[in-house]
Short mmCIF file of C-alpha atoms in Angstrom, two decimals:
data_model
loop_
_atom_site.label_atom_id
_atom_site.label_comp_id
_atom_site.label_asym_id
_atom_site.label_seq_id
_atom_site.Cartn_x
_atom_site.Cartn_y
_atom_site.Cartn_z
CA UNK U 1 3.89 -19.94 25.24
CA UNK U 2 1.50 -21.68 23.35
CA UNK U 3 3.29 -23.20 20.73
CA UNK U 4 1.80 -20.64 18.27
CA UNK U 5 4.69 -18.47 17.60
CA UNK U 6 4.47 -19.24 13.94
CA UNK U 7 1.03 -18.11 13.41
CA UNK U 8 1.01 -14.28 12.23
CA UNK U 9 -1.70 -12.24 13.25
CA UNK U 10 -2.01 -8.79 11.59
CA UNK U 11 -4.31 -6.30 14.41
CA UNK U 12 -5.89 -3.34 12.15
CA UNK U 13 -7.14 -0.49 14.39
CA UNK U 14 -6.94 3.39 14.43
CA UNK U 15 -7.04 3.12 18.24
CA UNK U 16 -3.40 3.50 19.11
CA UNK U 17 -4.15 2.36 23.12
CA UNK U 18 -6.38 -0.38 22.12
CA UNK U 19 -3.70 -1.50 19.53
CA UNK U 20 -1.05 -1.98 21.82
CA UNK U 21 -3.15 -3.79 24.25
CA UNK U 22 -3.85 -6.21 21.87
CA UNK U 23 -0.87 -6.63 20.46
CA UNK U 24 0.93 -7.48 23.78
CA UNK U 25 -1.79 -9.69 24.81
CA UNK U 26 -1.42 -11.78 21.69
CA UNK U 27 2.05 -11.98 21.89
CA UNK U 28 1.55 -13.03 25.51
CA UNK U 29 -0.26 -15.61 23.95
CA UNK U 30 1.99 -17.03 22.17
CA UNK U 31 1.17 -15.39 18.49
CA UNK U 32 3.17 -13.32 16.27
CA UNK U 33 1.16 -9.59 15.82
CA UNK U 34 2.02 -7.08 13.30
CA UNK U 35 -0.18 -3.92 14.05
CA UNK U 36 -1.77 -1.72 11.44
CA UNK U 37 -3.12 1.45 12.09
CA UNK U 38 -5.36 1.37 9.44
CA UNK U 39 -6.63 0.40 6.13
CA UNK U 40 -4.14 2.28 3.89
CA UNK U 41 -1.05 0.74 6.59
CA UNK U 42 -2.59 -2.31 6.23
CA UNK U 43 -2.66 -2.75 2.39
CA UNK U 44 1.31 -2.22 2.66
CA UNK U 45 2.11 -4.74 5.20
CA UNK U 46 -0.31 -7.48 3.23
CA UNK U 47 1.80 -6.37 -0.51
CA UNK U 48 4.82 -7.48 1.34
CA UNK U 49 3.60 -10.50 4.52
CA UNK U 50 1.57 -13.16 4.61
CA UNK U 51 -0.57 -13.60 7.50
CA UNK U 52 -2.46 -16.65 8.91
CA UNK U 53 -5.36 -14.15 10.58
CA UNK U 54 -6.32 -10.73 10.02
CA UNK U 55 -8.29 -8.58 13.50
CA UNK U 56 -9.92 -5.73 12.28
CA UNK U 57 -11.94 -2.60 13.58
CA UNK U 58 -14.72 -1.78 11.37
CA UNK U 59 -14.70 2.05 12.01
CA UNK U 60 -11.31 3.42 11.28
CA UNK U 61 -11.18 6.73 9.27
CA UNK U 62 -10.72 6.73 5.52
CA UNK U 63 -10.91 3.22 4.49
CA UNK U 64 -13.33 1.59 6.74
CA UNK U 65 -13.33 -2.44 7.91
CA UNK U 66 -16.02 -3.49 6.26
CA UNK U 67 -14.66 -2.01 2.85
CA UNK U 68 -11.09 -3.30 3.28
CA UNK U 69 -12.47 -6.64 4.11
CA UNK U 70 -14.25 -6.65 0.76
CA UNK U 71 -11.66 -5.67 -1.27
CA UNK U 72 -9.17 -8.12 0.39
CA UNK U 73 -11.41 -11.04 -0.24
CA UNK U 74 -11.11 -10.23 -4.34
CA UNK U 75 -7.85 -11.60 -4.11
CA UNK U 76 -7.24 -13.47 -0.42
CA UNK U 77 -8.15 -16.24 1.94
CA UNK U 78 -6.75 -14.73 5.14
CA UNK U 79 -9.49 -15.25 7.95
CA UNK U 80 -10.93 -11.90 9.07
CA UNK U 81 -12.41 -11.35 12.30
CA UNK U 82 -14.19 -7.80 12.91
CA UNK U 83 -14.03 -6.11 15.95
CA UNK U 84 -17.75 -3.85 15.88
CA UNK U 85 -19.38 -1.40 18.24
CA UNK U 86 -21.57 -3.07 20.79
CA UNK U 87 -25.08 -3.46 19.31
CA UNK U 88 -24.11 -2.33 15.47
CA UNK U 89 -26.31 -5.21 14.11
CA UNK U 90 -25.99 -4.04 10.69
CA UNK U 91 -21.93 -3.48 10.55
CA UNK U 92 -22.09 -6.92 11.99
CA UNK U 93 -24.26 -8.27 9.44
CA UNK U 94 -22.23 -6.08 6.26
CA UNK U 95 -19.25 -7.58 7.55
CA UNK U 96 -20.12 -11.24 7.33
CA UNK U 97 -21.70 -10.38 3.73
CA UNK U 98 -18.55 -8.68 2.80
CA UNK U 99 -16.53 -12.05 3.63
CA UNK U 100 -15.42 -11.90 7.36
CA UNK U 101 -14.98 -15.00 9.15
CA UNK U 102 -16.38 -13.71 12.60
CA UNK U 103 -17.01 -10.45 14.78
CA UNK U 104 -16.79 -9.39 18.20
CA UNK U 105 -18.51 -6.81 19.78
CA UNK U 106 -16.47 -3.87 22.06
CA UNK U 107 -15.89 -4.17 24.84
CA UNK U 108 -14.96 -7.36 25.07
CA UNK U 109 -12.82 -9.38 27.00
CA UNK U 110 -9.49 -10.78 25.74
CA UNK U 111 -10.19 -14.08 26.65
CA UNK U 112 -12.71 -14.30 24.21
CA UNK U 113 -10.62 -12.63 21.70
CA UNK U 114 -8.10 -15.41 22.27
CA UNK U 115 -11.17 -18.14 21.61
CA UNK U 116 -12.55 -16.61 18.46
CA UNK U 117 -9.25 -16.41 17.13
CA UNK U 118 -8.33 -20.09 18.33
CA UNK U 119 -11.51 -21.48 17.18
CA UNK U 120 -11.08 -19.76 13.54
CA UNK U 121 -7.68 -20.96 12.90
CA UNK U 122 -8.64 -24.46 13.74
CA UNK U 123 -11.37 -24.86 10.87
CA UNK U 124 -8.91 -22.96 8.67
CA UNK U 125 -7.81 -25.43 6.08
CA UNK U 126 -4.19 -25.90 6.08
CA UNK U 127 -2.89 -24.27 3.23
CA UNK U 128 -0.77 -26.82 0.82
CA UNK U 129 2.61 -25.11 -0.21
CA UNK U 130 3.28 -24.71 -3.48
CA UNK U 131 6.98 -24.57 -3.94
CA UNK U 132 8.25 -22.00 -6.26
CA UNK U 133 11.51 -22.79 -7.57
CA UNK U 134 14.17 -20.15 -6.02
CA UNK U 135 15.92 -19.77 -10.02
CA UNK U 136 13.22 -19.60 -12.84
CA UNK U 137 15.23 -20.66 -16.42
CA UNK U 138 13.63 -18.48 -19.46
CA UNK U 139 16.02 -19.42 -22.19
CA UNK U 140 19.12 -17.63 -21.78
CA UNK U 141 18.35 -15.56 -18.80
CA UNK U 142 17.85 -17.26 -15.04
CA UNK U 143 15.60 -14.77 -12.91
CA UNK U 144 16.39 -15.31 -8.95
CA UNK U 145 13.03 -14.99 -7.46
CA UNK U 146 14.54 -14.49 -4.01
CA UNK U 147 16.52 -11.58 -5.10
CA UNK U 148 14.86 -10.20 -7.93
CA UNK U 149 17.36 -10.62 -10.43
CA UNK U 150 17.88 -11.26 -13.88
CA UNK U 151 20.89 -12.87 -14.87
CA UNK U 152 22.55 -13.59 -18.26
CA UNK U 153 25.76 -15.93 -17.74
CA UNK U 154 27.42 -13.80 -15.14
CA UNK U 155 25.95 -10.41 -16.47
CA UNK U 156 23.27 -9.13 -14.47
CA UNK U 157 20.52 -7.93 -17.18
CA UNK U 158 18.89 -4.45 -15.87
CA UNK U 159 15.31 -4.04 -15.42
CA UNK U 160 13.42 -0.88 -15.29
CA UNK U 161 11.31 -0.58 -11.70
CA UNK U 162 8.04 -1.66 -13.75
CA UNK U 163 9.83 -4.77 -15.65
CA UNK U 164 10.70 -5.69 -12.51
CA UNK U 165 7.46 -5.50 -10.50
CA UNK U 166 6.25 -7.07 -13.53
CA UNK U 167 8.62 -10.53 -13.10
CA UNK U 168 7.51 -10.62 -9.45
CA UNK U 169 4.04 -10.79 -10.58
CA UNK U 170 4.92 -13.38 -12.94
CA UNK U 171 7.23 -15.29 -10.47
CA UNK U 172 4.93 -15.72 -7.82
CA UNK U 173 2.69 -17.86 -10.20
CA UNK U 174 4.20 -19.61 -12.94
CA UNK U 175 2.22 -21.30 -15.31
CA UNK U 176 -0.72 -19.30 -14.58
CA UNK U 177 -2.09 -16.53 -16.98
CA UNK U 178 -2.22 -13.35 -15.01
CA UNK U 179 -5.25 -11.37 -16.48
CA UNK U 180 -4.00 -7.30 -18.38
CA UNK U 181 -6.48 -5.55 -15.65
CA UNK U 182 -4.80 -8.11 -12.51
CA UNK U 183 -1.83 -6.51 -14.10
CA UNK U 184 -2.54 -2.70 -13.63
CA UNK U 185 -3.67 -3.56 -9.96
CA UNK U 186 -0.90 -5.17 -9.00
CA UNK U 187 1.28 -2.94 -11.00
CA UNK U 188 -0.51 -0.04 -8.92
CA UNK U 189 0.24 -1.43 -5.72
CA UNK U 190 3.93 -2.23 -6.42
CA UNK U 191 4.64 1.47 -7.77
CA UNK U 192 2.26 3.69 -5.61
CA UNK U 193 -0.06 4.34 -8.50
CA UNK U 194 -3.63 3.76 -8.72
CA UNK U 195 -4.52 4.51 -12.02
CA UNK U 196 -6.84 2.05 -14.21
CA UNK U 197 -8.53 1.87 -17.37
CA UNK U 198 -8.13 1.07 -20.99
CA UNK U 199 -5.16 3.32 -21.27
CA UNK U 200 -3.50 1.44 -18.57
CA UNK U 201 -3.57 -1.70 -19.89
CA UNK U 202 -1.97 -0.83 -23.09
CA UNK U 203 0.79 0.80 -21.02
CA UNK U 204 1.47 -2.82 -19.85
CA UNK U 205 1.25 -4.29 -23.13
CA UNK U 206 4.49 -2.19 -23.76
CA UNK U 207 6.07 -3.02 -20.84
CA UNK U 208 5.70 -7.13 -21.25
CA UNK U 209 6.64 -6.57 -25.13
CA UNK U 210 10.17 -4.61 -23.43
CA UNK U 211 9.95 -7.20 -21.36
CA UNK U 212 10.12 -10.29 -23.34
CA UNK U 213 13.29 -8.51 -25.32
CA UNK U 214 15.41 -9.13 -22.34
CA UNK U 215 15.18 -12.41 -22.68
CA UNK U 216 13.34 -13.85 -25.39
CA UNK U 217 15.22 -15.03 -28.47
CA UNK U 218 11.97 -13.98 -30.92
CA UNK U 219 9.65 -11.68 -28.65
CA UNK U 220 7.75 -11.67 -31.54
CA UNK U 221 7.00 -14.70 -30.86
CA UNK U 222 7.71 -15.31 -27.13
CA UNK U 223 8.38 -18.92 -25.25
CA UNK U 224 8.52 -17.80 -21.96
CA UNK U 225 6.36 -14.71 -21.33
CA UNK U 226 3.47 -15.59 -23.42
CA UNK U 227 0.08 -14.43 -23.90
CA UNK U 228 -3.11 -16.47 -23.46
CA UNK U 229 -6.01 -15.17 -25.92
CA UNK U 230 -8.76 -14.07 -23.06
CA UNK U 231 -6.76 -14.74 -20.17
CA UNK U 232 -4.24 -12.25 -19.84
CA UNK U 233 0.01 -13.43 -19.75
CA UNK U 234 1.73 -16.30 -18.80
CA UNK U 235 5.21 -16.69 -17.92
CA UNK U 236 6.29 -20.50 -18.50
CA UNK U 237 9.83 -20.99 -17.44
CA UNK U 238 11.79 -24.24 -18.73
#
């Protein structure tokens, strides 16, 4: 072992043989590897893990690499290295302009998988952990982030699948306004739905003014799940 067993490595490729292989290699190698087999796959393990690297074909069906890669830079760090056909200049060049860290051309040998990965990680800034407080206070309630629960004294207060996607949201970043379309995205990849648009947004305006009434003493005019003129909503726990 390396000493690397704490560095995640999610391997993204519709190549069930080639998967494998690299998956046990890296693991050899001392890494933790999650395997995708593709983009759609993918999306679901990165709603749910956090990963310190991301390997990625660029031609998978559906969703290609080059697309997911430029989508997941909208709202991610992760380093991405490609894995391209040999001598597809320009998927090599569209991936570095859609925010991948590096490429590699098949075939290639492991060993030099193992030394573009190595040498990305190492001028990956460390990432500073912000600590999120495990019980958020919001007036009368206390929301558990770790469980997902809203709590009133020793009453658990219900909340409806979308309120409580929506305090996740919220939870993760506190203190910072989380923009109406943000909102629909990430409401869309908690609950399977994909929809967007004007109409959308309003439908979350209702949900954060049901929201607010489980726990605000005026949601009229809210403390703790407040909205920030041109920014979005805020929650702002004691």
């Amino acid at each position: 072992m390396n000493g690397q067993a704490d560095i995640h490595l999610l391997i993204v490729d519709d190549d069930e043989r080639i998967r494998s292989l690299l998956q046990k290699f890296l693991i050899r190698s001392g890494f933790f590897v999650t395997a995708a087999r593709d983009a759609a796959h993918a999306r679901r393990l990165l709603g749910g893990l956090d990963f310190d690297l991301i390997v990625m074909d660029v031609m998978m069906p559906g969703e290609d690499g080059v697309s997911l890669t430029r989508s997941l830079r909208e709202t991610m760090k992760t380093p991405i290295l490609l894995l391209t056909a040999k001598g597809e200049t320009a998927d090599r060049i569209a991936g570095l302009e859609a925010g991948a860290d590096d490429y590699l051309a098949k075939p290639f040998e492991p060993k030099e998988l193992l030394l573009r990965i190595n040498a990305i990680l190492r001028r990956t800034p460390v990432a500073v952990e912000t600590k999120v407080p495990k019980v958020l206070n919001l007036g009368p309630v206390r929301y558990d982030v770790d469980r997902g629960e809203m709590w009133r004294g020793d009453s658990l207060v219900r909340l409806t699948a979308t309120e409580a996607a929506l305090m996740r949201i919220f939870a993760a970043k506190p203190g910072e306004p989380v923009s109406r379309t943000q909102l629909v995205e990430d409401l869309g990849r908690a609950t399977g739905r994909g929809e967007s648009g004007q109409a959308q947004e309003r439908a979350v305006d209702v949900q954060i003014t049901r929201l607010r009434r489980k726990f605000e003493t005026d949601p009229k005019q809210p403390r703790y799940l407040q909205t920030v003129r041109g920014a979005g909503y805020m929650l702002a726990p004691e």
